[in-house]
PDB file of C-alpha atoms in Angstrom:
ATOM      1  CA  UNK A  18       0.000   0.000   0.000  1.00  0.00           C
ATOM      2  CA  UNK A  19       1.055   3.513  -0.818  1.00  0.00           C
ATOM      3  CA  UNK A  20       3.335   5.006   2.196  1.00  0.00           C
ATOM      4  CA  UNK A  21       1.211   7.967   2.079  1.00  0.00           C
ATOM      5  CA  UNK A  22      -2.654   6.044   2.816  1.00  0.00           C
ATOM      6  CA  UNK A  23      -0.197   4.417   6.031  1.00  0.00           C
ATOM      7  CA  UNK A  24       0.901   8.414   7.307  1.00  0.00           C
ATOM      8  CA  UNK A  25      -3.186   8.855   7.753  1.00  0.00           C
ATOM      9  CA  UNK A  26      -4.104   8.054  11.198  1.00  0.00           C
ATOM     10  CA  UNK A  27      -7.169   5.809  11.281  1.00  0.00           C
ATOM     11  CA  UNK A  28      -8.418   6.859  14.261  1.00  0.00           C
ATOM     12  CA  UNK A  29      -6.482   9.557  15.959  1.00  0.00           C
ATOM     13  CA  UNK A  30      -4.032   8.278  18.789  1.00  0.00           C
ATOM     14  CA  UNK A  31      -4.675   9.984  21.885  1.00  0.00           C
ATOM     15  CA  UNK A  32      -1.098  11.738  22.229  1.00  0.00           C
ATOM     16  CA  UNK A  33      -2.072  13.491  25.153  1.00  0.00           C
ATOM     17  CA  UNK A  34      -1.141  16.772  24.125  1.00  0.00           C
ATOM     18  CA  UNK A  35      -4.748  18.406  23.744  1.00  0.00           C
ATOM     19  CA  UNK A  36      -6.272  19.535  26.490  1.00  0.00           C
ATOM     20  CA  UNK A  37      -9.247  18.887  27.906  1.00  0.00           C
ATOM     21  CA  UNK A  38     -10.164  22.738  26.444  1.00  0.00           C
ATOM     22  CA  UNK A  39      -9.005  22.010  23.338  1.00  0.00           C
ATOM     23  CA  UNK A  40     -11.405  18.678  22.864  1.00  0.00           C
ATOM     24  CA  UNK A  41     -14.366  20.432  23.851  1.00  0.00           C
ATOM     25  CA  UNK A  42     -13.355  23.305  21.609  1.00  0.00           C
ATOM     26  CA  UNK A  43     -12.814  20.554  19.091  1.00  0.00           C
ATOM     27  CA  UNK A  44     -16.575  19.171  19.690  1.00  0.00           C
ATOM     28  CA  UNK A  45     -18.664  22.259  19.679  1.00  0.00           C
ATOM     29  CA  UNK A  46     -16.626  23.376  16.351  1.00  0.00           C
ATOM     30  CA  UNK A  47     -17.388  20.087  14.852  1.00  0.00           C
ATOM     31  CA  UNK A  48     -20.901  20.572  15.356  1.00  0.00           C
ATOM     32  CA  UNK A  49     -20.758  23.806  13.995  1.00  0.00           C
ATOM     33  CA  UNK A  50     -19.405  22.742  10.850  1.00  0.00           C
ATOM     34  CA  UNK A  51     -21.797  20.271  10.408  1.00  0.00           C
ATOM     35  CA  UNK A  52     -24.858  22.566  10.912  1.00  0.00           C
ATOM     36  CA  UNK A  53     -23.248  24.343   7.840  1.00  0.00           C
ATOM     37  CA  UNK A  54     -23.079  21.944   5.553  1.00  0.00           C
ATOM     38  CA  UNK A  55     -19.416  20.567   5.905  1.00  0.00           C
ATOM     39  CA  UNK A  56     -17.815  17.052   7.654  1.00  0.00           C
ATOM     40  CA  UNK A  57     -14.767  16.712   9.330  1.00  0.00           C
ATOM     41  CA  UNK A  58     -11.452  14.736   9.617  1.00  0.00           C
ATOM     42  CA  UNK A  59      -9.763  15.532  13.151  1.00  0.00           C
ATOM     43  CA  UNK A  60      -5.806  15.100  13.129  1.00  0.00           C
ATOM     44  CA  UNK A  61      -5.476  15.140   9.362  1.00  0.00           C
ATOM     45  CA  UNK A  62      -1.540  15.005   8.180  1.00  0.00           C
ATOM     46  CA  UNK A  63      -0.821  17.708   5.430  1.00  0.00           C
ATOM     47  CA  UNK A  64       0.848  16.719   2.301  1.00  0.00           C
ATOM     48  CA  UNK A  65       3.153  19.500   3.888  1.00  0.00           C
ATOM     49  CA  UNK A  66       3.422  17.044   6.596  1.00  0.00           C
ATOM     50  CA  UNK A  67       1.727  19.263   9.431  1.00  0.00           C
ATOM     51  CA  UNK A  68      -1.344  18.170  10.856  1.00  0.00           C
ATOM     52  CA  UNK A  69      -4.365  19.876  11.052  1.00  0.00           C
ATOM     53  CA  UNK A  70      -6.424  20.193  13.899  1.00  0.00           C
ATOM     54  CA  UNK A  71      -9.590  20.407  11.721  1.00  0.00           C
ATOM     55  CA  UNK A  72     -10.094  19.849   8.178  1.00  0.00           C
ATOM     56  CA  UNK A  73     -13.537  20.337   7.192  1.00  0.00           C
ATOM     57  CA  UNK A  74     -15.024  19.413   3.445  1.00  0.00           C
ATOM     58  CA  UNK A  75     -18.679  20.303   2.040  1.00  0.00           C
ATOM     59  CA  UNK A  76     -20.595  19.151  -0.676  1.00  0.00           C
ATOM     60  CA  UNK A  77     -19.248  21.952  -3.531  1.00  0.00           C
ATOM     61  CA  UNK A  78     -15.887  20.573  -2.521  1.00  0.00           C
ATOM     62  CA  UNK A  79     -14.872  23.783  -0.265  1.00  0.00           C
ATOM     63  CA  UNK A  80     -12.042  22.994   1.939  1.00  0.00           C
ATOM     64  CA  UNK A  81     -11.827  24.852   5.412  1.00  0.00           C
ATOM     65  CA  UNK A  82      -9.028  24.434   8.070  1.00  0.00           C
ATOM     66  CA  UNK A  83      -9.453  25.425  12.059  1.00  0.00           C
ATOM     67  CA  UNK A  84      -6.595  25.351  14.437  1.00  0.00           C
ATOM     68  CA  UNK A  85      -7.441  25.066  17.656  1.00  0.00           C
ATOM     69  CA  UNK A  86      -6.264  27.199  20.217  1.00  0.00           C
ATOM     70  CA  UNK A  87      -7.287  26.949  24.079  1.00  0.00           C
ATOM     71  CA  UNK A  88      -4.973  29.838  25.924  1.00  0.00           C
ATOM     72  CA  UNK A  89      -2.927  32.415  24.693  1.00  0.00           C
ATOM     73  CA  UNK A  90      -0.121  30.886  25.012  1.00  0.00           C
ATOM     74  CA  UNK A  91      -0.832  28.108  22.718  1.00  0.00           C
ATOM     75  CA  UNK A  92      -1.474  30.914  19.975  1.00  0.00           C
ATOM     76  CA  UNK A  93       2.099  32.100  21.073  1.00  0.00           C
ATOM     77  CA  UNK A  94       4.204  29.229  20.957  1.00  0.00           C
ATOM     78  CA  UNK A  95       2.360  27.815  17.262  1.00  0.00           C
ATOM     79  CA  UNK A  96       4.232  29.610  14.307  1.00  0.00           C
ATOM     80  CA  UNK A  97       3.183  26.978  11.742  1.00  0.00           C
ATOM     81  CA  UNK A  98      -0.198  27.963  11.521  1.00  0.00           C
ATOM     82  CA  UNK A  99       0.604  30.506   8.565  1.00  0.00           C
ATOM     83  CA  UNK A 100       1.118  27.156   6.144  1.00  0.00           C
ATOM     84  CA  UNK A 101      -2.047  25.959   6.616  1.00  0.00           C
ATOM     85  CA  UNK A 102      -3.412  28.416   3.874  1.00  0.00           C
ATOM     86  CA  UNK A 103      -1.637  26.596   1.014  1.00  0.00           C
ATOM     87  CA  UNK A 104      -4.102  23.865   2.107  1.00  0.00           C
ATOM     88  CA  UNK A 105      -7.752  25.404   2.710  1.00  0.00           C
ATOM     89  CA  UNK A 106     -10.005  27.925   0.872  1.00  0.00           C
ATOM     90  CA  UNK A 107     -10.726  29.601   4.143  1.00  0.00           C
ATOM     91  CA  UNK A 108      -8.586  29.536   7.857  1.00  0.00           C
ATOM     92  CA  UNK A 109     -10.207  29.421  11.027  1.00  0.00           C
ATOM     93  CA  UNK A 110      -9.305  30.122  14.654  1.00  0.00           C
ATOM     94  CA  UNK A 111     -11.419  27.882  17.355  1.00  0.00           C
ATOM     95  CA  UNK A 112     -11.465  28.815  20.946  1.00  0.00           C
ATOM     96  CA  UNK A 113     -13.405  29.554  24.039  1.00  0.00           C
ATOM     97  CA  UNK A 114     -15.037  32.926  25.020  1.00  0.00           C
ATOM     98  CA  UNK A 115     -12.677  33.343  27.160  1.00  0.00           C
ATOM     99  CA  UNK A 116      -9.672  34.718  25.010  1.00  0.00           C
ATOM    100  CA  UNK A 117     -10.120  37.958  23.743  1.00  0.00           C
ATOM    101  CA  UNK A 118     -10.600  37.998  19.620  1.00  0.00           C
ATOM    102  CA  UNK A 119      -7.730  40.816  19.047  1.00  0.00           C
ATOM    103  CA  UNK A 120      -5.044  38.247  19.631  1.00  0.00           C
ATOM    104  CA  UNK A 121      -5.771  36.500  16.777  1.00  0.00           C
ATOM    105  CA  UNK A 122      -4.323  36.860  13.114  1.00  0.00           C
ATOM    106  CA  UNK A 123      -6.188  39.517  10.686  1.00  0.00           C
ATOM    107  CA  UNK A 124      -7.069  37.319   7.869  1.00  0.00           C
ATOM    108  CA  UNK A 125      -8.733  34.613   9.507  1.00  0.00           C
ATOM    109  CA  UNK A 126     -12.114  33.640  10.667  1.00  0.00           C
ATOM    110  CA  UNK A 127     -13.134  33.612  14.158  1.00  0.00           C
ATOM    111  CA  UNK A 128     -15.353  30.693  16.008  1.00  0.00           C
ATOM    112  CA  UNK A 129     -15.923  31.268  19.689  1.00  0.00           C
ATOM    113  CA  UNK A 130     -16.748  27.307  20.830  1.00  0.00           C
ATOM    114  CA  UNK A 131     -17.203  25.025  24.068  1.00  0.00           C
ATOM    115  CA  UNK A 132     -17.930  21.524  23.838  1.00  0.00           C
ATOM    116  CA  UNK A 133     -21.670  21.924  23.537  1.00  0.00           C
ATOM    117  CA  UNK A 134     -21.570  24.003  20.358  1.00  0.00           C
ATOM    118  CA  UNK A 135     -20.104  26.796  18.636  1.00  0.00           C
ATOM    119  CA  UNK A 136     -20.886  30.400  16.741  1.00  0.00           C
ATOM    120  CA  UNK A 137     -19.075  31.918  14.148  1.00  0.00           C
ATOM    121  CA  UNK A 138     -17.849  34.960  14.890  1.00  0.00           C
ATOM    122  CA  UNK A 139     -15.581  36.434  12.160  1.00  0.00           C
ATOM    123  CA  UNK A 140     -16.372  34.980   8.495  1.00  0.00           C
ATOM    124  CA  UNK A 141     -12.855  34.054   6.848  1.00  0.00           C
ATOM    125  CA  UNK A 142     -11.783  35.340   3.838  1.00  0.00           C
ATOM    126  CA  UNK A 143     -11.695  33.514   0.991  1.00  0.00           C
ATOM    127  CA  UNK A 144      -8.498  32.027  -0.804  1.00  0.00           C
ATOM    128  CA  UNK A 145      -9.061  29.454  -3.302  1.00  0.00           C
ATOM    129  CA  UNK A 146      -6.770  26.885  -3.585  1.00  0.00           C
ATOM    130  CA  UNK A 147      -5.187  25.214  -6.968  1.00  0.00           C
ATOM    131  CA  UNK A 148      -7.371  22.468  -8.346  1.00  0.00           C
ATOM    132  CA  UNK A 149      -4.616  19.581  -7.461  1.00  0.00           C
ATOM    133  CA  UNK A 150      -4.329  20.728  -4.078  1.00  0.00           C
ATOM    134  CA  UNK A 151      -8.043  20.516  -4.067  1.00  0.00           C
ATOM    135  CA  UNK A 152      -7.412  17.485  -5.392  1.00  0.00           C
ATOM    136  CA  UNK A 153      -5.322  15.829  -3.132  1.00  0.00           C
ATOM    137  CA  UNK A 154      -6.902  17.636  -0.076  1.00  0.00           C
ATOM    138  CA  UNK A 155     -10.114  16.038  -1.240  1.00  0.00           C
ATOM    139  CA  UNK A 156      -9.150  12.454  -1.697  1.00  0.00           C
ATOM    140  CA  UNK A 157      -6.557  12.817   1.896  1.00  0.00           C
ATOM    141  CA  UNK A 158      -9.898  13.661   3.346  1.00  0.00           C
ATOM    142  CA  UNK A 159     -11.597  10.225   1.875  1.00  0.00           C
ATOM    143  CA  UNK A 160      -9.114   8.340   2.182  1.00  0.00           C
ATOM    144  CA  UNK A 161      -8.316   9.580   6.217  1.00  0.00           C
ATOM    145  CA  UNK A 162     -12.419   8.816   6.474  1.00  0.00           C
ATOM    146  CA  UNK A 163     -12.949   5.797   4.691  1.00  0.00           C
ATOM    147  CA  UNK A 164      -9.548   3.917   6.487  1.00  0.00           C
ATOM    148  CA  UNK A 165     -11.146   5.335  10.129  1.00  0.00           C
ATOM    149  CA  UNK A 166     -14.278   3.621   9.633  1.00  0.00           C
ATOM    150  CA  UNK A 167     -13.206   0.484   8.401  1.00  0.00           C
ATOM    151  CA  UNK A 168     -10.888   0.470  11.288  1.00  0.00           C
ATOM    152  CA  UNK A 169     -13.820   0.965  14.025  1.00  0.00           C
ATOM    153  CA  UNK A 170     -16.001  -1.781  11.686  1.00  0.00           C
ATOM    154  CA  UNK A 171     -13.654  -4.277  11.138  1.00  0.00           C
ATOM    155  CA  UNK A 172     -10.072  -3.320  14.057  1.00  0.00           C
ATOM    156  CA  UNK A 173      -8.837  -6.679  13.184  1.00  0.00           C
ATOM    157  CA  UNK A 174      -8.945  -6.204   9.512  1.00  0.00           C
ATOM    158  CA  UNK A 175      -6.295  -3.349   9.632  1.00  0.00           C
ATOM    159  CA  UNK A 176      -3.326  -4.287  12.146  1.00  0.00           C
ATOM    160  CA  UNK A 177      -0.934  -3.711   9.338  1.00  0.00           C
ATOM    161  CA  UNK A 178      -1.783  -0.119   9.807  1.00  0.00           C
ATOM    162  CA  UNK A 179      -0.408  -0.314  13.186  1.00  0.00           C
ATOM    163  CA  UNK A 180       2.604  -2.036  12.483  1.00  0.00           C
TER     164      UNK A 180
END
């Protein structure tokens, strides 16, 4: 199998490093998305090789991206953030009400989340991406989906994932 399907996580590892604010940010984004139309792949690897805290995908085939941020001084310490845009048509920040909107980026959208649900509160601009990163965004996505639910259907079926 091709090395990249075996980079895509199946079903993210818990590595500990999120937060318990950062999964509930996580959740109530996720639901957000999916009251607008879009699904989403936690975790997904880049073909830049960064990973994405959310990629989310709609039916036109409109890529977003939202990195996850639960203090300010996770938005300090992550400078990679900036090459998630070669990747996504639009770039969100997700976080709780409790950080104040000014610290983030101009040129991204806003959502203001908790693990119950989520509003969007600054609309991202728009920045179309090339139609074979769309490409290869799009079939990462499928591919990162497809492999996570045969994993939870069949677990035994896919230990050479693991290997």
């Amino acid at each position: 199998m091709d090395s990249t399907v075996r980079n895509i996580a199946l079903v993210p590892p818990p590595d500990r490093r999120q937060s318990e604010t950062a999964l509930a940010i996580a959740r109530g984004t996720a639901r957000l998305l999916r009251s607008l139309g879009f699904t989403c792949i936690s975790e997904l690897p880049l073909p830049s090789g960064r990973r994405a805290d959310l990629v989310a995908l709609n039916e036109r085939g409109e890529i977003w991206i939202v990195e996850i941020k639960s203090s300010v001084e996770d938005l300090r310490a992550d400078q990679k953030w900036p090459e998630y845009r070669a990747h996504c048509d639009r770039l969100f920040f997700a976080f709780t009400q409790d950080l104040p909107c000014e610290i983030f980026p101009e040129g991204t959208g806003l959502i203001i989340a908790d693990a119950y649900g989520a509003h969007l509160h600054c609309e991202a601009p728009e920045h179309k991406i090339a139609a074979a990163t769309r490409k290869q965004m799009t079939v990462r996505f499928a591919m990162a989906a497809g492999l996570r639910i045969n994993r939870l259907v069949d677990p035994q079926g896919h230990a050479e994932f693991w290997e």
